[in-house]
Coordinates of C-alpha atoms in Angstrom, one line a residue:
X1 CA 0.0 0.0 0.0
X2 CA 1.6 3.5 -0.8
X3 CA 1.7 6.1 1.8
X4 CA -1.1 8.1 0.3
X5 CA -3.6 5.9 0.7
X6 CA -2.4 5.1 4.2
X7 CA -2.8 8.4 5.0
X8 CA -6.1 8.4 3.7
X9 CA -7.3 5.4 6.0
X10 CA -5.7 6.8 9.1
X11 CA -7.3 10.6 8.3
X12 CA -10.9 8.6 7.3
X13 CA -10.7 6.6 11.1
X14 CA -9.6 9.9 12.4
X15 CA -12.4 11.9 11.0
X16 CA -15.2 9.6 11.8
X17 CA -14.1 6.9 14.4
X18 CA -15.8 4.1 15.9
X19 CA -18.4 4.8 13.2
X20 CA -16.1 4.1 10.1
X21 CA -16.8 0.2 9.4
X22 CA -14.9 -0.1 6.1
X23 CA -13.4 1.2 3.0
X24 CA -13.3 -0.2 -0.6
X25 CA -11.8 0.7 -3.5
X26 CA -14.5 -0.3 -6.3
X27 CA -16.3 2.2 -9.1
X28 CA -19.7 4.0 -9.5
X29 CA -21.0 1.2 -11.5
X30 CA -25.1 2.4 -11.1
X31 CA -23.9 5.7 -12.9
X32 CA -20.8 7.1 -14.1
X33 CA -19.7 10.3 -12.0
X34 CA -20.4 13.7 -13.9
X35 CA -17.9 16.1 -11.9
X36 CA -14.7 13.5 -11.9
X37 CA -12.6 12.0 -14.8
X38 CA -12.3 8.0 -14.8
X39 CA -8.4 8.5 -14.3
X40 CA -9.3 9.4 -10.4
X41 CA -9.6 6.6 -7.6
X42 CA -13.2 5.8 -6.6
X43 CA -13.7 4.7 -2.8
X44 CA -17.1 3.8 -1.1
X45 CA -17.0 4.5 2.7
X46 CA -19.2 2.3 5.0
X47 CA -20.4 4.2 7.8
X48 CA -22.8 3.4 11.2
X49 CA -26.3 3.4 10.4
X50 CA -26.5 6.3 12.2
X51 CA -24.7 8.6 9.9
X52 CA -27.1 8.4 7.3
X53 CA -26.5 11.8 6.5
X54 CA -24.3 13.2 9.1
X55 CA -21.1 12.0 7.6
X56 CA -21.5 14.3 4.5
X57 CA -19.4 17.3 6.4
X58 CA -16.6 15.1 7.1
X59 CA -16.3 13.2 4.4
X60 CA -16.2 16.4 2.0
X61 CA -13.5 17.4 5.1
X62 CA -11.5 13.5 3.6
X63 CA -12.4 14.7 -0.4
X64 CA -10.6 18.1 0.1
X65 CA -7.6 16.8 1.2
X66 CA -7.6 14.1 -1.3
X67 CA -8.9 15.3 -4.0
X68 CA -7.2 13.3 -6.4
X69 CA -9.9 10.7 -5.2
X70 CA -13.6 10.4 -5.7
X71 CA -15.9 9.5 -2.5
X72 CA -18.9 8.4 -1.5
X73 CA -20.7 6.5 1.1
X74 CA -22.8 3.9 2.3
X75 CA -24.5 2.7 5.6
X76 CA -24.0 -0.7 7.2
X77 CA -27.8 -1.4 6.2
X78 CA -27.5 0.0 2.8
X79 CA -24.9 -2.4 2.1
X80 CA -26.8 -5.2 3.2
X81 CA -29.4 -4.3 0.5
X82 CA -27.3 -2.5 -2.3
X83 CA -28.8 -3.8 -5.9
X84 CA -28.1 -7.5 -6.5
X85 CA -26.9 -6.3 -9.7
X86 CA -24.1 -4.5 -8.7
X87 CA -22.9 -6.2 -5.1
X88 CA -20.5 -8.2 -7.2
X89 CA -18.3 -4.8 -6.7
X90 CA -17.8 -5.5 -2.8
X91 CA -17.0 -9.1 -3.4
X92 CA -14.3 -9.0 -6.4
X93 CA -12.2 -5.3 -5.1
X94 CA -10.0 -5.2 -2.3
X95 CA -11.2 -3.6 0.8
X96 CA -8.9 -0.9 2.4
X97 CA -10.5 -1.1 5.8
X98 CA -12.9 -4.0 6.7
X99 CA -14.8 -4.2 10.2
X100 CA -15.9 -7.4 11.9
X101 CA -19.7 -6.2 10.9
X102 CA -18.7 -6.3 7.4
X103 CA -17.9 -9.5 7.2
X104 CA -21.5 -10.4 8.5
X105 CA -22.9 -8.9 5.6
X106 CA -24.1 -11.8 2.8
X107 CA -23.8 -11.3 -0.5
X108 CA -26.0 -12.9 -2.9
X109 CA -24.9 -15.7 -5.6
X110 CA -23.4 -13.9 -8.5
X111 CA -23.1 -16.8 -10.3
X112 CA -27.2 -17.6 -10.0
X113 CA -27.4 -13.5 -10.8
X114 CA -27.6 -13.1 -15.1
X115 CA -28.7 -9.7 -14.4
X116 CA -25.2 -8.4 -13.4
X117 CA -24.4 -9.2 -17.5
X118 CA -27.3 -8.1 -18.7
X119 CA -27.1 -4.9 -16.9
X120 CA -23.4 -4.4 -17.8
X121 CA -24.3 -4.8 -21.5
X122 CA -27.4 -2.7 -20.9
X123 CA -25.0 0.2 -19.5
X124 CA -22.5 -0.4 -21.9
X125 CA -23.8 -0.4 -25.0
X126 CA -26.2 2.3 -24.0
X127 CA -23.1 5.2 -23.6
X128 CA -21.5 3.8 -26.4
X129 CA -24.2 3.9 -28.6
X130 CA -25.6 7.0 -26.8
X131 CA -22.3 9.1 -27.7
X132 CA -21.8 7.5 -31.6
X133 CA -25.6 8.8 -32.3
X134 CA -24.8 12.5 -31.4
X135 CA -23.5 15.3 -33.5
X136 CA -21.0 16.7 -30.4
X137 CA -20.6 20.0 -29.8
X138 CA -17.4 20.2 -28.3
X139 CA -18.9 19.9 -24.6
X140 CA -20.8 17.2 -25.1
X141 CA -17.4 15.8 -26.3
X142 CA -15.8 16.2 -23.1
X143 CA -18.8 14.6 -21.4
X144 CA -18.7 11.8 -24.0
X145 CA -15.3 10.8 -23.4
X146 CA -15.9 10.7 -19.5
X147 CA -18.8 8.8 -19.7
X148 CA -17.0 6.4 -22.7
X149 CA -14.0 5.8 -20.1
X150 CA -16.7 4.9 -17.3
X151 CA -18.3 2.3 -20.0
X152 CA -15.4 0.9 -21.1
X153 CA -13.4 0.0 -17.4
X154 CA -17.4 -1.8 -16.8
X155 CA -16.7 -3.6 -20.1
X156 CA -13.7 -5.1 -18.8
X157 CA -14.8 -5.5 -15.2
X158 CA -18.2 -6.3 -15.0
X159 CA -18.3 -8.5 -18.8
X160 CA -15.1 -9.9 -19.5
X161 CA -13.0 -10.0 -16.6
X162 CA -16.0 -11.9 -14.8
X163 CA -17.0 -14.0 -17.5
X164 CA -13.6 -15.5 -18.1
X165 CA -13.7 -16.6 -14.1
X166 CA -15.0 -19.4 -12.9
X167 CA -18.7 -17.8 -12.6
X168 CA -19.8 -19.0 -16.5
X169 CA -16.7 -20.7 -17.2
X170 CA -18.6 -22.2 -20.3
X171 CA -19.2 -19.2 -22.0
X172 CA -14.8 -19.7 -22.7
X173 CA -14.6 -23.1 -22.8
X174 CA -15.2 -25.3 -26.2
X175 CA -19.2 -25.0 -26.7
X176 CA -21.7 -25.8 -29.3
X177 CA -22.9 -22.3 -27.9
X178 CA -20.0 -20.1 -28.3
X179 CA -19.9 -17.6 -30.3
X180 CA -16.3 -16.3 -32.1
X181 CA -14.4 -13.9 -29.4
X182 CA -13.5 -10.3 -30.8
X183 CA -10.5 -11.3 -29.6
X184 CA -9.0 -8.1 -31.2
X185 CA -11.4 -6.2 -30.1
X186 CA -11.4 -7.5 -26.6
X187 CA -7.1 -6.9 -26.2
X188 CA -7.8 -3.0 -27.3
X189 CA -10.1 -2.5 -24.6
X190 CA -7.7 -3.9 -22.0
X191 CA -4.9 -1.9 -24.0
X192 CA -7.0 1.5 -23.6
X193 CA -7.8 0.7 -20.5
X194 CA -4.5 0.0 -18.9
X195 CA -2.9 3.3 -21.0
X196 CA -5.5 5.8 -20.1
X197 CA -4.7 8.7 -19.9
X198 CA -3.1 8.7 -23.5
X199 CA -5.9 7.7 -24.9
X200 CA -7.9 10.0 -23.2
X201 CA -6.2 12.7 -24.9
X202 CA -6.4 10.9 -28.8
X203 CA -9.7 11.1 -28.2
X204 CA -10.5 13.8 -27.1
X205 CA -8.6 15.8 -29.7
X206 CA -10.6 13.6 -32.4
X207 CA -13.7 13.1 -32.6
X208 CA -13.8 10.1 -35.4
X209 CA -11.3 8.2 -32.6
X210 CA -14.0 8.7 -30.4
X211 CA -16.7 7.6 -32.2
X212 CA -14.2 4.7 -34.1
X213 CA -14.0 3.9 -29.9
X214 CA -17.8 4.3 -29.0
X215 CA -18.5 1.7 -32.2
X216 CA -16.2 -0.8 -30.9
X217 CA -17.5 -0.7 -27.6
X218 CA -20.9 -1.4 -29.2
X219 CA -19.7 -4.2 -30.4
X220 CA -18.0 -5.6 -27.4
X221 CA -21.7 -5.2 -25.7
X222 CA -23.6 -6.4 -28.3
X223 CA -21.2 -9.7 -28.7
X224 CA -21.9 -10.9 -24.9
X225 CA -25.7 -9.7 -25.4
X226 CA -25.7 -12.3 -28.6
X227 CA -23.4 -15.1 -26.1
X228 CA -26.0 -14.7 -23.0
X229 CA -29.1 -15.1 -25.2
X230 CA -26.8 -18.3 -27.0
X231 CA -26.6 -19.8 -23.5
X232 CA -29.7 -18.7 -21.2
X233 CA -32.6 -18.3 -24.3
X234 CA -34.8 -15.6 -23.3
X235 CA -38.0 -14.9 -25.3
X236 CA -39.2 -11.2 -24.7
X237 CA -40.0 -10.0 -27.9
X238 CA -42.6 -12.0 -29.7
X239 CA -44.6 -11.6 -33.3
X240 CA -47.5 -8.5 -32.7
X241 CA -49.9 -8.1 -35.5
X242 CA -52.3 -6.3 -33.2
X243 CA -52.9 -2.4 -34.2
X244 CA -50.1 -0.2 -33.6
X245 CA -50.6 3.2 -31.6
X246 CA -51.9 6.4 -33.4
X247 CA -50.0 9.0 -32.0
X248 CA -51.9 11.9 -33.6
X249 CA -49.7 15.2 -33.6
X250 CA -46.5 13.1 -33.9
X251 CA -47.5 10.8 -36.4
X252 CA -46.7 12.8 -39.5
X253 CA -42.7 13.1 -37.7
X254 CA -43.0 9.1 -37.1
X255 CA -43.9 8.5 -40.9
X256 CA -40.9 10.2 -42.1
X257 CA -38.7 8.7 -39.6
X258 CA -39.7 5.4 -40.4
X259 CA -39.7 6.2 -44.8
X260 CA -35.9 7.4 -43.8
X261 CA -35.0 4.2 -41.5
X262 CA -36.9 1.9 -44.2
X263 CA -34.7 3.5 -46.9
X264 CA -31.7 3.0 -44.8
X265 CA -31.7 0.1 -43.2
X266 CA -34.7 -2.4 -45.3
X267 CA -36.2 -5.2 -43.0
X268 CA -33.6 -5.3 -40.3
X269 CA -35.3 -2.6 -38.7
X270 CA -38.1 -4.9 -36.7
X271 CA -40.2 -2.4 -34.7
X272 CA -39.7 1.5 -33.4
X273 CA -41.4 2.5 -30.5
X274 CA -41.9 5.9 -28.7
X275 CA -40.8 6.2 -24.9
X276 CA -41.1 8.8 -22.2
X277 CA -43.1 11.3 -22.0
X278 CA -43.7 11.0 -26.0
X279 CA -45.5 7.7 -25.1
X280 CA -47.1 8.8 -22.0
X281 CA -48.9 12.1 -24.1
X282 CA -47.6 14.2 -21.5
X283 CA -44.6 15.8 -23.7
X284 CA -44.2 19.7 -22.6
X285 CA -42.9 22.6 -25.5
X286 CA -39.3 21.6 -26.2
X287 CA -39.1 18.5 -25.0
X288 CA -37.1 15.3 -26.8
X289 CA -39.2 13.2 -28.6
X290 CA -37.4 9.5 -27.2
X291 CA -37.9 6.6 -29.0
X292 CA -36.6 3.0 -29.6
X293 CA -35.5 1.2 -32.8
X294 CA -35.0 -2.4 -32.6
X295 CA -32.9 -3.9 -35.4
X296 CA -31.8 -8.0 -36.2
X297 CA -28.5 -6.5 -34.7
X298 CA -26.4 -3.5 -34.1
X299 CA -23.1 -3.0 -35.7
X300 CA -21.7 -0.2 -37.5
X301 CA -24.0 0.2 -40.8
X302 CA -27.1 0.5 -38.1
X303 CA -25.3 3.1 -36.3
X304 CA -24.6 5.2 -39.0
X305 CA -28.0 5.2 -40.4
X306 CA -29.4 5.7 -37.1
X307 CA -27.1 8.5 -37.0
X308 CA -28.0 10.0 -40.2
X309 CA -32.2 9.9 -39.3
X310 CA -31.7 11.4 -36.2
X311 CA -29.4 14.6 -36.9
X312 CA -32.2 15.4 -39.4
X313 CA -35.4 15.9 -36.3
X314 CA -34.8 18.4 -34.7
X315 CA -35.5 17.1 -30.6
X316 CA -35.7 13.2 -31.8
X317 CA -33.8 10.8 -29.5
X318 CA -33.5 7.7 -30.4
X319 CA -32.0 4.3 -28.6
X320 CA -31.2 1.6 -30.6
X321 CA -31.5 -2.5 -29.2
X322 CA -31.0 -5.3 -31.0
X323 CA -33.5 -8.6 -30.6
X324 CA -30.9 -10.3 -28.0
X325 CA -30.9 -6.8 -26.2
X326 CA -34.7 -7.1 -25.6
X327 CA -34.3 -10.7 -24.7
X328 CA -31.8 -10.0 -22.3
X329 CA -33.2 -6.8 -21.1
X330 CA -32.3 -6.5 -17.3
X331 CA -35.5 -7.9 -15.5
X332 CA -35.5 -5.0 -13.0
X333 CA -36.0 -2.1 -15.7
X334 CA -39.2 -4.3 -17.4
X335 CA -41.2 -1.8 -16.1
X336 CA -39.9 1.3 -17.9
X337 CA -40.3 -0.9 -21.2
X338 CA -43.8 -1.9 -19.4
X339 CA -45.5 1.6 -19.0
X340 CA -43.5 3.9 -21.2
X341 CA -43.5 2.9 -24.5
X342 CA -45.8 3.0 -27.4
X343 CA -45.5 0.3 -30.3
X344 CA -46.1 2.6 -33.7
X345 CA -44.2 0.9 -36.2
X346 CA -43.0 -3.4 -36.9
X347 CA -44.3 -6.8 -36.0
X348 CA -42.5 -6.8 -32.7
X349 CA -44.3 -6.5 -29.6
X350 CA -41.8 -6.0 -26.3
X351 CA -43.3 -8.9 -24.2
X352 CA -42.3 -7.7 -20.5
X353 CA -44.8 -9.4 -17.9
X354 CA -45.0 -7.3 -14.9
X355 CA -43.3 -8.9 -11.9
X356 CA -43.9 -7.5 -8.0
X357 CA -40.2 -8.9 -7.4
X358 CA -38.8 -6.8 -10.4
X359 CA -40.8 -4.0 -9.8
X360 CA -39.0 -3.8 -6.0
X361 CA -35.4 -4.4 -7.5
X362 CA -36.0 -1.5 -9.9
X363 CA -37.3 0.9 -7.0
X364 CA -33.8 -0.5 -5.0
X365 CA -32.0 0.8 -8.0
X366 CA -32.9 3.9 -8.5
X367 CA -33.0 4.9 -4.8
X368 CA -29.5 3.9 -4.8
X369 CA -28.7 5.8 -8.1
X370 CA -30.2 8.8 -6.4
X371 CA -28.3 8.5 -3.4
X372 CA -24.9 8.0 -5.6
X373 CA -25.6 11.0 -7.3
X374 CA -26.9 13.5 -4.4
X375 CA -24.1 12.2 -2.0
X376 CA -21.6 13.0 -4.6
X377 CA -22.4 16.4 -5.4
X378 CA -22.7 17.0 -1.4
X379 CA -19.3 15.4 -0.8
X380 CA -17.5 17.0 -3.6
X381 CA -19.1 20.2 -2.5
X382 CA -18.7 21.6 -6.3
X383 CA -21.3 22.3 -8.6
X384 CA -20.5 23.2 -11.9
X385 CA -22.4 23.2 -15.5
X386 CA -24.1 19.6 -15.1
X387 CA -24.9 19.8 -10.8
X388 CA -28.3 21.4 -11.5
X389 CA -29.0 19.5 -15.0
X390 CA -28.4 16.4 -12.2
X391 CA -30.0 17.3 -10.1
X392 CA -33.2 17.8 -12.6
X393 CA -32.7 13.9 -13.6
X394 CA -32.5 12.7 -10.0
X395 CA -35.8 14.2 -9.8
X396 CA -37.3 12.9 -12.7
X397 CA -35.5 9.4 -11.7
X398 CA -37.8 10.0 -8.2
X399 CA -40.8 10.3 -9.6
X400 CA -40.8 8.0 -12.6
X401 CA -38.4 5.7 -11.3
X402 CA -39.8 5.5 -7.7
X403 CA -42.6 6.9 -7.5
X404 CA -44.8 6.2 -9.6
X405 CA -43.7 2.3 -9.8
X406 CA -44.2 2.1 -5.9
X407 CA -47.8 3.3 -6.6
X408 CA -48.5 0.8 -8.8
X409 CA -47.2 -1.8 -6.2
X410 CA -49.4 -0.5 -3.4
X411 CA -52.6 0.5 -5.2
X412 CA -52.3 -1.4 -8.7
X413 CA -52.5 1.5 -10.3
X414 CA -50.3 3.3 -12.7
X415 CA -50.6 7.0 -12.6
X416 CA -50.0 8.8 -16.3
X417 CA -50.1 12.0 -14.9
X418 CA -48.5 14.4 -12.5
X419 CA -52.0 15.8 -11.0
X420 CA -52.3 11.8 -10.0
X421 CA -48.6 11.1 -8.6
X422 CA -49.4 14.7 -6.5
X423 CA -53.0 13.6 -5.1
X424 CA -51.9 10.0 -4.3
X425 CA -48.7 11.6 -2.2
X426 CA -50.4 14.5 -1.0
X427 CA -49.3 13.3 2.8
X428 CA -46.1 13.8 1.9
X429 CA -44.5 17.8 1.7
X430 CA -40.7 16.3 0.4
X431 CA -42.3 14.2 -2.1
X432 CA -44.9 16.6 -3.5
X433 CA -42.2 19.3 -3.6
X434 CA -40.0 17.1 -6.1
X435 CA -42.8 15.8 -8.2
X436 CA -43.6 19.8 -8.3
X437 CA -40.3 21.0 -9.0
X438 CA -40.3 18.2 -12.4
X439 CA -43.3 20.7 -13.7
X440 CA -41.3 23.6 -13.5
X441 CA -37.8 21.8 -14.6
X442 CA -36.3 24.9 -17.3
X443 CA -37.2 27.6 -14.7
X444 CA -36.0 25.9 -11.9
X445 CA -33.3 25.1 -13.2
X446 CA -32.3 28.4 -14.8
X447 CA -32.5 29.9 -11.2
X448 CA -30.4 27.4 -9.8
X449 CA -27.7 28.2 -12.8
X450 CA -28.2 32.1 -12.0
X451 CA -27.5 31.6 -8.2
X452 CA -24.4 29.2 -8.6
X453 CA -23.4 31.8 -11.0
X454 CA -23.2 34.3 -7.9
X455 CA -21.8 31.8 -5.4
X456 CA -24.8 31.3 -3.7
X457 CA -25.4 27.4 -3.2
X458 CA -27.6 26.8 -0.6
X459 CA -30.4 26.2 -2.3
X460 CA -29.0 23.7 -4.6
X461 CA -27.5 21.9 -1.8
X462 CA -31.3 21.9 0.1
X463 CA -32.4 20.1 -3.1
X464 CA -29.8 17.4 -2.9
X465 CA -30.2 16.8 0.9
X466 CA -34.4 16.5 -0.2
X467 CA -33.7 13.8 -2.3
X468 CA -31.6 12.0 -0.2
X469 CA -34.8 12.7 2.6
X470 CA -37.6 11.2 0.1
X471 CA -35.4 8.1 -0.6
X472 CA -35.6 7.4 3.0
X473 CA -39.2 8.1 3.0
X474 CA -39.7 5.9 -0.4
X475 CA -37.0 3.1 1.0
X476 CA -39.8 3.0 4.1
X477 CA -42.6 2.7 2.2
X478 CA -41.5 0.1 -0.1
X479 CA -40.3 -1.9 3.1
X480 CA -43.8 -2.0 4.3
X481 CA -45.5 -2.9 0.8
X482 CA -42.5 -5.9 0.5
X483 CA -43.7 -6.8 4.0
X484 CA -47.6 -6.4 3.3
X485 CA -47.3 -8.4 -0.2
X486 CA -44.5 -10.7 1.4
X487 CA -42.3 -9.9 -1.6
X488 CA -38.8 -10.9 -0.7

C-alpha cells in the first residue's frame, strides 16, 4: 500500500471513528460520475447506520484533502441491500478497511445472478451507442469521453474480466454455444484501459477516434448480449400483429422517420417505439421526442444510419436495441419498457410481464442511483455546469423511477399523470415538492444556474439533501409494501 492511501485510512478513522466500518476501493457502477474524470480513484465508505446523512461534512473534510480521489458513502444497512446487480463490486475489489460487521454482511450468488451481465451490457452499450448517435458540440465531447472511459473500465470489469472466471466458465470453454471472441477487439479494450490517460487525450482531440472507440464498444456489448441469449434463451419480444398506436400530432414526424430508417436500413429494422413522455402524451414545449429502434443487430451500418435519421429531427432521441438486447433486457428495468413505451411501427411487440419482485429491485435501484448522485455532489461540495442539470434527472428518476412504480405496487395503479402522482402523495411535503419541482424543470433550473453563478449554493445543496430525505421516506414505504405483499 503507498503512503497516500495510508494516510487516507488513518485521516478517514480519524475523522469519523468508531463509526467508520470499512473502506473499498471499487467504481460507480449504477452511474458514471459527472464532476470527476475516470483516471481518479473511486472509494465507497461504510459508515454506522447512524450517519445516514451526518457523515456528509466530514467526508467532504477527507475529499478536500484528497482530492485526487472520488468519495462516496454507504451505511451498514445499505450495504446489506445494495442492488443484486451490482454487489458483485464489494466481493471482487479489495477492501482498504474491513470491520468485523462487514464480514456479517451476505452477498448474494453472483453466479445464480444473469442480471449483473445483462445490466453491464445494458450500460454499456447504452453510452456507447448514446455518444456515436450524437453530433457533439465540443462539450458534449468532453462529457462523451468521461462517460466512454466509465463504459469501457465496466466492459472489462463487469463482462469480461468476470465471465472468463470461474462464474460462467462455459461461456470460454469449447461449446456448441459459443460464439467467435472479438478477440482483437477485446485486447484493445484492456490496451486502452490500462494506458488511459493517453488515450484519453487521442480522443478527445478527435472526434472520429472517439466515435471509431464508441462503435467498438458497441460491439463488445452487443457480442456478450448475442453469447448470454446463445446460453440462457430468453423470449421477450414475440410476433405482434395487433394495431399499432396512433400517435396523432406526432404521427406525421413518425412517418418520415420510419420512410428514412426503411430506406436506410430495409427489413432489419423490426419495430420503433416511442418512450417517455412522448409515449405517455404528456410531452411539454421543447421537450425530446425518445424513441426506440430495434434492429436484427447493431453494428456499424445501423449506427450510422441511425445517426444520419436522427441529426435530421430536430429534438428526436433515439436508442437503438437489438433482438438479443430485448431478450436479455435486465428484469429490473421491465417496467420502464412496461409503462412507457408506445409500439407505432414493426411486428415486434416487447413482451415484458409485470413482476412484483422486479418492480421492487428497480425501486432499489434507483433509490441507490439517487443516493450515488446526491451524495456526490454534497461530498465533492462543487457544482459546476451539469450539478443542476443532475439534479433535474435525479428528480425525474424519483418520480418515474420511484414513485410512480411504488404506486403501482401499493394501489395497482399506474398514474399517467403528474395531478395523479401529486393527489396520491399529498401526505407527503418532500415528495410533492420534487414531483412539483419536475413541472417547472427549465425555470428551476435556470434559477439554480443564476445563483451558482453568484456563489450562492444553498439552495441547490437543500435540493440534494431533499432527495436524499424522500429516498428514505420511499425506502420505508417500499419496506412496508415488501412486508404487506411478502415480496422478498
Amino acid at each position: 500500500m503507498d503512503a497516500r492511501t495510508d494516510y487516507f485510512i488513518q485521516s478517514a478513522l480519524e475523522v469519523l471513528g468508531e463509526n467508520l466500518l470499512g473502506i473499498v476501493e471499487t467504481d460507480s457502477y449504477l452511474r458514471q460520475p459527472d464532476y470527476s474524470s475516470r483516471c481518479v480513484r473511486h472509494f465507497y465508505v461504510i459508515v454506522a447506520d447512524n450517519l445516514v446523512t451526518d457523515c456528509i461534512t466530514s467526508l467532504r473534510y477527507l475529499q478536500a484533502e484528497f482530492f485526487e480521489f472520488t468519495l462516496n458513502y454507504l451505511t451498514i444497512s445499505e450495504l446489506s441491500y445494495y442492488p443484486p446487480h451490482c454487489m458483485w463490486q464489494f466481493a471482487k475489489n479489495p477492501w482498504l478497511l474491513r470491520s468485523e460487521k462487514i464480514s456479517d454482511v451476505v452477498l448474494p450468488n453472483i453466479k445464480g445472478n444473469l442480471d449483473i451481465y445483462r445490466q453491464a451490457v445494458f450500460s454499456v452499450a447504452h453510452i456507447a451507442r448514446l455518444y456515436y448517435l450524437r453530433n457533439l458540440t465540443p462539450k458534449t465531447h468532453v462529457w462523451g469521453v468521461r462517460q466512454l472511459g466509465w463504459a469501457m473500465r465496466y466492459a472489462e470489469l463487469g463482462l469480461y474480466r468476470q465471465l472468463e472466471s470461474t462464474e460462467l466458465s462455459c461461456i470460454h470453454k469449447d461449446s456448441a454455444y459459443v460464439l467467435k471472441a472479438p478477440t482483437k477487439d477485446l485486447n484493445w479494450l484492456i490496451t486502452c484501459n490500462t494506458s488511459w490517460q493517453k488515450f484519453e487525450e487521442e480522443l478527445l482531440s478527435n472526434i472520429n477516434v472517439f466515435r471509431d472507440a464508441a462503435a467498438r464498444l458497441s460491439e463488445i456489448a452487443e457480442y456478450y448480449s448475442t453469447l448470454l441469449q446463445h446460453l440462457y434463451p430468453e423470449t421477450r419480444t414475440v410476433p405482434a400483429h395487433g394495431k399499432v398506436d396512433d400517435l396523432l400530432s406526432l404521427q406525421p414526424l413518425i412517418d418520415q422517420v420510419i420512410i428514412l430508417l426503411r430506406q436506410f436500413i430495409g427489413n432489419r429494422l423490426l419495430a420503433f417505439y416511442l418512450h417517455g413522455s412522448a409515449a405517455r402524451g404528456d410531452m411539454r414545449s421543447g421537450s425530446d421526442i425518445d424513441s426506440i429502434v430495434i434492429v436484427d443487430k447493431v453494428d456499424t451500418v445501423i449506427l450510422e444510419a441511425i445517426r444520419s435519421t436522427q441529426s435530421r429531427f430536430k429534438d428526436l432521441s433515439i436508442s437503438v436495441y437489438s433482438e438479443s438486447n430485448v431478450h436479455q433486457y435486465p428484469s429490473f428495468r421491465a417496467y420502464a419498457l412496461i409503462n412507457g413505451t408506445k409500439r407505432v411501427y414493426g411486428n415486434l411487440a416487447l413482451e415484458m410481464k409485470p413482476s412484483l419482485k422486479g418492480d421492487v429491485y428497480g425501486i432499489i435501484n434507483n433509490l441507490f442511483t439517487i443516493r450515488q448522485i446526491a451524495r456526490s455532489y454534497l461530498i465533492s461540495g462543487t457544482y459546476g455546469h451539469r450539478a443542476y442539470y443532475m439534479l433535474g434527472l435525479m428528480m425525474k428518476l424519483t418520480d418515474h423511477g420511484c414513485l410512480r412504480p411504488l404506486q403501482i405496487l401499493k394501489g395497482g395503479f399506474y398514474p399517467t399523470k403528474k395531478t395523479q402522482v401529486l393527489e396520491y402523495y399529498r401526505d407527503n411535503e418532500i415528495l410533492t415538492d420534487i414531483i412539483k419541482y419536475t413541472q417547472n424543470l427549465k425555470e428551476c433550473e435556470n434559477t439554480l444556474k443564476q445563483k451558482l453563478l453568484i456563489g450562492s449554493r444553498a439552495e441547490i445543496e437543500n435540493l440534494f439533501y431533499s432527495l436524499l430525505d424522500a429516498c428514505e421516506i420511499v425506502a420505508e414505504r417500499l419496506n412496508m409494501v415488501q412486508i404487506e405483499k411478502s415480496i422478498s
